[in-house]
């Protein structure tokens, strides 16, 4: 007797685990993909969904760089962040260990995070632990408690609760992470180079950019590569902005050094030349650079040197963005994009002739692999039935009032983007923003 599935999805277009577009039928049982067959497969299900040819069934996006700043702040919260994620086709978020109070640098703080999130998440959520001075001995307990890996800053993070580490401490942390089998995520900007430069205050974006040259990143990336080479640990460069670091990473990987890197939607779609003076909505750190730099970032993605595209969703309040003064020196360095990442990236990728399957690899598969989420990021038997149903040819204009972010300020306001998320499925169920059904993920959990 043929197996009856809980849900059968018949898709005229789906992104396979190889990244190509296929027609298929998917049978789902217990929230996971139980079978994949041809589009006319005779699967029987208690429920059936048909995905027509105007939409594409993608694996649910996995965003491993989101700042959910609870407990202890009024920045971004679990409920608003995960609603935004679901509306943007994201089925899994991994939360950064800073901007909340206390920072996630102890097991106690990790449990406080989980308590703050309990019953309030609309997608699945995991947590990075933090490495700061005085907390090397907390890495192993955090790992044992389910943290997915660790994050550190080589430059002032802007938070007094999350001080930066020295190059030496970063390397020690990388050695511990290696022994645990964990990645160490590094905000790679050089404190030494930064201290030699003056902080810019004013409305000129060109002047602000000049105060944050590529050298700040290049020096730090070189130091991270050297530490990964010496320790054999897995170093991951977060939110790479400087294209000059791309060949450094490529050479290191050819040498066998375990170093991976990500970039973000804003670095791939906004250029320094188009940022108006005083437009602090576009301030982030590292900064958005010139069009020529952007071209090389795209090349790094397409050649596999950069592994993934994640949001670095870090929204400040309207007041923190200094919209009234336009002062780049004082404005919060963070961009709200959680709900918009896929259409932002797809709009530019489509213009460049990059297939949607490649985008799925950057925004679903690779981030899941970084975080060790063995059942996320692919449409494959045994994987969670997490899907984004995406209309790749439909356009819309960004209206901040439609965003679920706690503080819906975004540099994309008024932009026309291509690609609309029609539905988001978590373990085979459409996400209902009135009901929090997400789970908290821990390392090693099935």
XYZ file of C-alpha atoms in Angstrom:
446
model
C 0.000 0.000 0.000
C 1.412 3.404 -0.985
C 2.390 5.756 1.823
C -0.013 8.615 2.486
C 1.743 11.876 3.187
C 0.555 14.698 5.407
C 1.071 17.120 2.530
C 1.827 16.675 -1.137
C 3.217 19.660 -3.058
C 3.140 19.593 -6.850
C 5.445 22.264 -8.229
C 5.863 23.174 -11.871
C 9.102 24.912 -10.847
C 11.245 24.029 -7.829
C 14.902 24.556 -6.930
C 16.499 21.133 -6.575
C 19.325 20.284 -4.191
C 21.679 20.701 -7.193
C 20.470 24.274 -7.675
C 18.696 23.737 -10.968
C 15.010 24.326 -11.641
C 12.841 21.212 -11.971
C 9.207 20.141 -11.956
C 8.521 17.759 -9.098
C 6.163 16.368 -6.500
C 7.162 16.409 -2.839
C 5.665 14.260 -0.104
C 5.905 15.579 3.448
C 5.570 13.584 6.655
C 6.258 14.681 10.241
C 7.389 18.083 8.992
C 10.128 16.685 6.774
C 10.507 15.833 3.115
C 9.724 12.141 2.840
C 9.883 11.701 -0.922
C 10.567 13.625 -4.125
C 9.264 12.391 -7.456
C 8.280 13.597 -10.911
C 5.492 16.124 -11.177
C 2.998 13.408 -12.121
C 4.002 11.054 -9.288
C 1.031 9.316 -7.724
C 1.731 10.513 -4.184
C -1.318 10.590 -1.926
C -1.677 13.237 0.762
C -4.216 14.369 3.330
C -3.559 17.847 1.996
C -2.341 18.893 -1.436
C -0.789 22.135 -2.658
C -0.165 23.114 -6.257
C 2.590 25.625 -7.029
C 1.841 27.036 -10.469
C 4.325 28.049 -13.126
C 4.296 31.726 -12.130
C 5.963 30.879 -8.831
C 9.012 28.892 -7.755
C 9.289 26.558 -4.772
C 12.557 27.474 -3.089
C 14.132 26.089 0.068
C 13.304 28.332 2.990
C 15.972 30.969 3.431
C 18.452 30.677 6.304
C 19.777 33.973 7.658
C 22.731 33.454 9.975
C 23.340 37.141 10.676
C 20.420 38.807 12.443
C 20.612 41.104 15.462
C 17.592 40.322 17.633
C 18.245 42.650 20.514
C 16.210 41.036 23.290
C 16.366 40.967 26.218
C 17.309 44.378 27.532
C 16.786 46.819 24.640
C 14.121 48.451 22.490
C 15.892 47.778 19.201
C 14.597 44.587 17.542
C 12.549 41.860 19.193
C 11.931 38.176 18.566
C 8.300 38.605 17.571
C 8.885 41.421 15.085
C 12.112 39.954 13.690
C 10.618 36.533 13.080
C 7.454 37.978 11.531
C 9.696 39.976 9.185
C 11.685 36.871 8.407
C 8.596 34.832 7.560
C 7.257 37.605 5.334
C 10.597 37.561 3.513
C 10.738 33.805 2.898
C 13.186 33.134 5.745
C 12.431 30.020 7.780
C 15.525 30.018 10.010
C 17.322 32.856 11.777
C 20.550 32.662 13.763
C 20.854 35.466 16.277
C 24.026 37.431 16.927
C 25.283 37.595 20.539
C 25.415 41.367 20.942
C 23.011 44.319 21.147
C 21.019 42.422 23.778
C 21.754 42.852 27.494
C 23.411 40.728 28.705
C 25.474 39.734 25.687
C 25.330 36.021 24.891
C 28.760 35.178 26.308
C 27.700 32.764 29.070
C 25.311 29.851 29.359
C 23.161 31.929 31.712
C 22.846 34.663 29.066
C 22.016 32.057 26.408
C 19.196 30.755 28.580
C 17.930 34.312 29.059
C 17.834 34.626 25.273
C 15.810 31.442 24.984
C 13.439 32.598 27.692
C 12.898 35.920 25.897
C 12.171 34.055 22.661
C 9.919 31.357 24.114
C 6.476 31.330 22.523
C 7.224 34.422 20.426
C 9.035 33.128 17.342
C 7.329 32.573 13.993
C 10.304 30.827 12.378
C 13.043 28.594 13.767
C 15.765 30.430 15.684
C 19.299 29.459 16.715
C 21.980 31.369 18.589
C 25.651 32.235 18.191
C 27.681 32.568 21.359
C 30.070 35.483 21.827
C 33.823 35.697 22.382
C 34.949 38.730 24.386
C 37.932 39.321 26.708
C 37.745 37.239 29.874
C 35.368 34.654 28.418
C 37.537 32.091 26.639
C 36.519 29.493 29.216
C 32.843 30.075 28.403
C 33.124 28.848 24.811
C 32.989 25.128 25.526
C 30.038 25.421 27.957
C 28.151 27.549 25.401
C 28.802 24.908 22.759
C 27.600 22.165 25.078
C 24.468 24.234 25.799
C 23.610 24.313 22.097
C 25.222 27.457 20.676
C 25.885 26.967 16.954
C 29.307 28.641 17.026
C 30.893 31.893 18.137
C 31.285 35.518 17.064
C 33.890 38.150 17.931
C 34.810 41.698 16.917
C 38.330 42.851 16.075
C 37.224 46.495 16.341
C 35.020 48.401 18.782
C 31.563 46.865 18.408
C 29.803 49.994 19.613
C 28.456 48.072 22.610
C 30.122 48.425 26.009
C 28.794 44.948 26.798
C 30.638 43.334 23.873
C 34.250 44.613 23.733
C 36.509 43.663 20.852
C 39.243 41.058 21.105
C 42.936 41.351 20.296
C 44.398 39.406 17.385
C 45.981 37.067 19.935
C 42.686 36.392 21.711
C 40.913 35.862 18.400
C 43.504 33.208 17.542
C 43.111 31.494 20.925
C 39.361 31.473 20.438
C 39.811 30.004 16.973
C 41.898 27.189 18.439
C 39.190 26.364 20.989
C 36.520 26.525 18.285
C 38.593 24.122 16.163
C 38.714 21.569 18.981
C 34.959 21.839 19.434
C 34.228 21.628 15.709
C 32.694 25.111 15.714
C 33.132 28.066 13.362
C 34.384 31.398 14.693
C 32.629 34.314 12.997
C 34.803 37.419 12.886
C 33.886 41.064 12.353
C 37.099 41.745 10.473
C 37.997 45.417 10.780
C 41.356 46.361 12.229
C 41.307 48.213 15.543
C 44.891 49.341 14.968
C 44.169 50.864 11.554
C 40.947 52.422 12.815
C 42.649 54.140 15.742
C 44.993 55.937 13.330
C 42.031 57.533 11.530
C 39.812 60.373 12.666
C 36.119 59.714 13.248
C 34.183 61.722 10.709
C 31.236 63.877 11.795
C 29.172 65.498 9.082
C 26.681 64.925 6.257
C 29.078 64.005 3.452
C 28.910 60.320 2.565
C 32.111 60.592 0.534
C 33.925 61.930 3.593
C 32.458 59.220 5.812
C 33.559 56.546 3.333
C 37.056 58.016 3.190
C 37.245 57.669 6.965
C 36.569 53.906 6.656
C 38.971 52.822 3.885
C 39.305 49.269 2.589
C 42.565 48.930 4.503
C 40.600 48.565 7.760
C 39.078 45.357 6.428
C 42.050 44.145 4.403
C 44.454 44.168 7.354
C 41.983 42.375 9.614
C 41.109 39.742 6.995
C 44.815 39.038 6.556
C 45.161 38.576 10.314
C 42.175 36.220 10.413
C 43.596 34.146 7.543
C 46.953 33.885 9.322
C 45.230 32.741 12.521
C 43.179 30.149 10.621
C 46.331 28.913 8.906
C 48.176 28.496 12.209
C 45.325 26.902 14.138
C 43.514 24.919 11.469
C 40.255 26.392 12.751
C 37.281 27.490 10.653
C 37.211 31.277 10.454
C 34.209 32.943 8.853
C 34.419 36.586 7.763
C 31.108 38.338 8.303
C 29.615 41.093 6.102
C 32.606 41.539 3.774
C 32.567 44.940 2.127
C 36.093 45.356 0.721
C 36.506 43.600 -2.614
C 40.274 43.796 -2.174
C 39.962 41.027 0.424
C 38.346 38.634 -2.072
C 41.609 37.511 -3.753
C 43.205 37.131 -0.309
C 40.441 34.717 0.705
C 40.646 32.885 -2.630
C 44.403 32.356 -2.252
C 44.015 31.144 1.325
C 41.349 28.630 0.330
C 43.488 27.306 -2.513
C 46.209 26.803 0.085
C 43.820 24.753 2.216
C 43.073 27.335 4.901
C 39.534 26.951 6.271
C 38.157 30.431 5.756
C 34.695 31.307 4.479
C 33.026 34.656 3.950
C 29.661 36.315 3.518
C 28.425 39.574 2.101
C 25.080 41.368 2.402
C 22.282 42.643 0.165
C 23.209 46.318 0.679
C 26.793 45.790 -0.494
C 25.503 44.070 -3.643
C 22.795 46.543 -4.610
C 23.588 50.028 -3.262
C 26.653 52.013 -4.311
C 28.457 54.859 -2.609
C 27.919 57.054 -5.651
C 24.136 56.994 -5.223
C 24.041 57.707 -1.472
C 23.009 61.302 -0.885
C 24.666 63.455 1.718
C 22.803 63.097 5.001
C 21.167 59.784 3.983
C 22.087 57.991 7.184
C 19.631 55.190 6.450
C 22.505 53.822 4.356
C 25.083 53.912 7.146
C 26.500 50.541 8.113
C 29.842 49.183 9.222
C 31.812 48.275 7.178
C 30.443 50.908 4.812
C 28.803 50.571 1.415
C 31.546 51.179 -1.139
C 31.814 52.243 -4.781
C 30.252 50.615 -7.838
C 33.594 49.176 -8.987
C 34.013 47.522 -5.598
C 30.504 46.068 -5.892
C 31.334 44.469 -9.234
C 34.185 42.540 -7.620
C 31.942 41.354 -4.780
C 29.535 39.911 -7.346
C 32.454 38.236 -9.078
C 33.558 36.767 -5.742
C 30.088 35.281 -5.247
C 29.806 33.901 -8.738
C 33.245 32.273 -8.480
C 32.486 30.723 -5.092
C 34.979 32.748 -3.043
C 32.198 34.423 -1.112
C 29.898 31.711 0.156
C 26.678 33.366 1.194
C 24.457 36.428 1.374
C 22.872 37.251 4.734
C 21.131 40.344 6.019
C 23.158 41.700 8.951
C 19.741 42.998 9.995
C 20.558 45.601 12.631
C 17.834 48.219 12.812
C 18.177 51.268 15.010
C 15.337 53.559 15.931
C 14.504 56.612 13.838
C 16.253 58.766 16.444
C 19.362 56.569 16.409
C 19.664 56.918 12.627
C 20.033 60.709 13.088
C 17.682 61.444 10.214
C 17.201 64.998 11.457
C 20.919 65.910 11.416
C 22.188 63.525 8.749
C 25.411 63.122 10.752
C 27.179 59.957 9.614
C 29.479 60.055 12.618
C 26.673 59.829 15.172
C 24.137 57.709 13.297
C 23.529 54.054 14.167
C 25.539 51.764 11.902
C 22.964 49.214 10.836
C 20.521 48.483 8.032
C 17.020 47.021 8.219
C 16.538 44.443 5.480
C 15.290 41.190 6.966
C 11.962 41.196 5.133
C 13.424 42.475 1.861
C 16.674 40.543 1.397
C 15.478 38.055 -1.210
C 13.786 40.526 -3.580
C 16.652 43.015 -3.128
C 19.253 40.422 -4.138
C 17.079 38.797 -6.799
C 16.364 42.146 -8.497
C 20.081 42.638 -9.120
C 20.890 38.967 -9.746
C 18.157 38.755 -12.379
C 19.506 41.852 -14.105
C 22.911 40.154 -14.244
C 21.531 36.867 -15.558
C 22.269 34.965 -12.345
C 19.796 32.067 -11.960
C 17.517 31.800 -8.944
C 19.128 28.491 -7.993
C 22.422 30.302 -7.353
C 20.650 32.813 -5.134
C 19.082 29.918 -3.202
C 22.546 28.482 -2.675
C 23.828 31.766 -1.271
C 20.801 32.490 0.901
C 19.657 29.006 1.976
C 22.185 26.212 1.523
C 25.480 27.859 2.462
C 24.220 29.632 5.611
C 22.652 26.372 6.851
C 25.962 24.593 6.338
C 27.874 27.296 8.223
C 25.583 26.912 11.236
C 25.690 23.117 11.112
C 21.937 22.883 10.484
C 21.965 19.508 8.806
C 18.233 19.466 7.964
C 17.905 23.008 6.625
C 18.630 24.849 3.379
C 17.818 22.284 0.677
C 14.873 20.625 -0.972
C 16.053 17.084 -0.328
C 14.666 13.915 1.247
C 15.171 13.992 5.010
C 15.344 17.780 5.196
C 12.828 19.973 6.994
C 9.867 20.895 4.794
C 10.791 24.581 4.908
C 9.894 26.453 1.733
C 9.637 29.900 0.241
C 7.064 30.223 -2.545
C 8.454 33.024 -4.661
C 7.038 34.907 -7.666
C 10.259 35.902 -9.467
C 8.666 38.091 -12.136
C 6.270 40.114 -9.975
C 7.316 43.620 -8.914
C 6.425 45.853 -5.973
C 7.448 49.176 -4.482
C 8.877 49.137 -0.967
C 6.605 50.819 1.557
C 8.085 50.892 5.098
C 4.544 50.740 6.520
C 4.249 47.155 5.246
C 7.370 45.947 7.069
C 7.118 43.968 10.288
C 10.439 45.230 11.704
C 10.001 46.884 15.088
C 11.469 50.074 13.602
C 10.560 50.041 9.897
C 13.254 52.380 8.636
C 14.951 51.160 5.486
C 17.163 52.558 2.727
C 15.034 50.664 0.212
C 11.922 52.779 0.778
C 10.406 53.750 -2.578
C 12.499 51.273 -4.576
C 10.793 49.041 -7.100
C 11.952 45.467 -6.581
C 11.325 42.307 -8.545
C 10.256 39.154 -6.743
C 7.430 38.670 -4.269
C 7.241 36.104 -1.484
C 3.789 34.554 -1.844
C 3.996 32.128 1.073
C 6.458 30.699 3.593
C 6.126 27.136 4.859
C 7.751 25.956 8.076
C 7.867 22.156 8.398
C 5.063 21.870 5.871
C 2.740 24.471 7.393
C 2.149 27.975 6.034
C 3.443 30.472 8.562
C 0.534 32.304 10.197
C 1.795 35.585 11.646
C -0.929 35.381 14.288
C 0.542 32.176 15.696
C 4.143 31.668 16.886
C 5.099 28.122 15.874
C 8.847 28.433 15.436
C 11.314 26.334 17.389
C 14.552 27.192 19.108
C 17.403 25.272 17.524
C 20.409 23.842 19.306
C 23.559 22.316 17.944
C 23.224 18.602 17.382
C 19.424 18.582 17.718
C 17.523 16.581 15.114
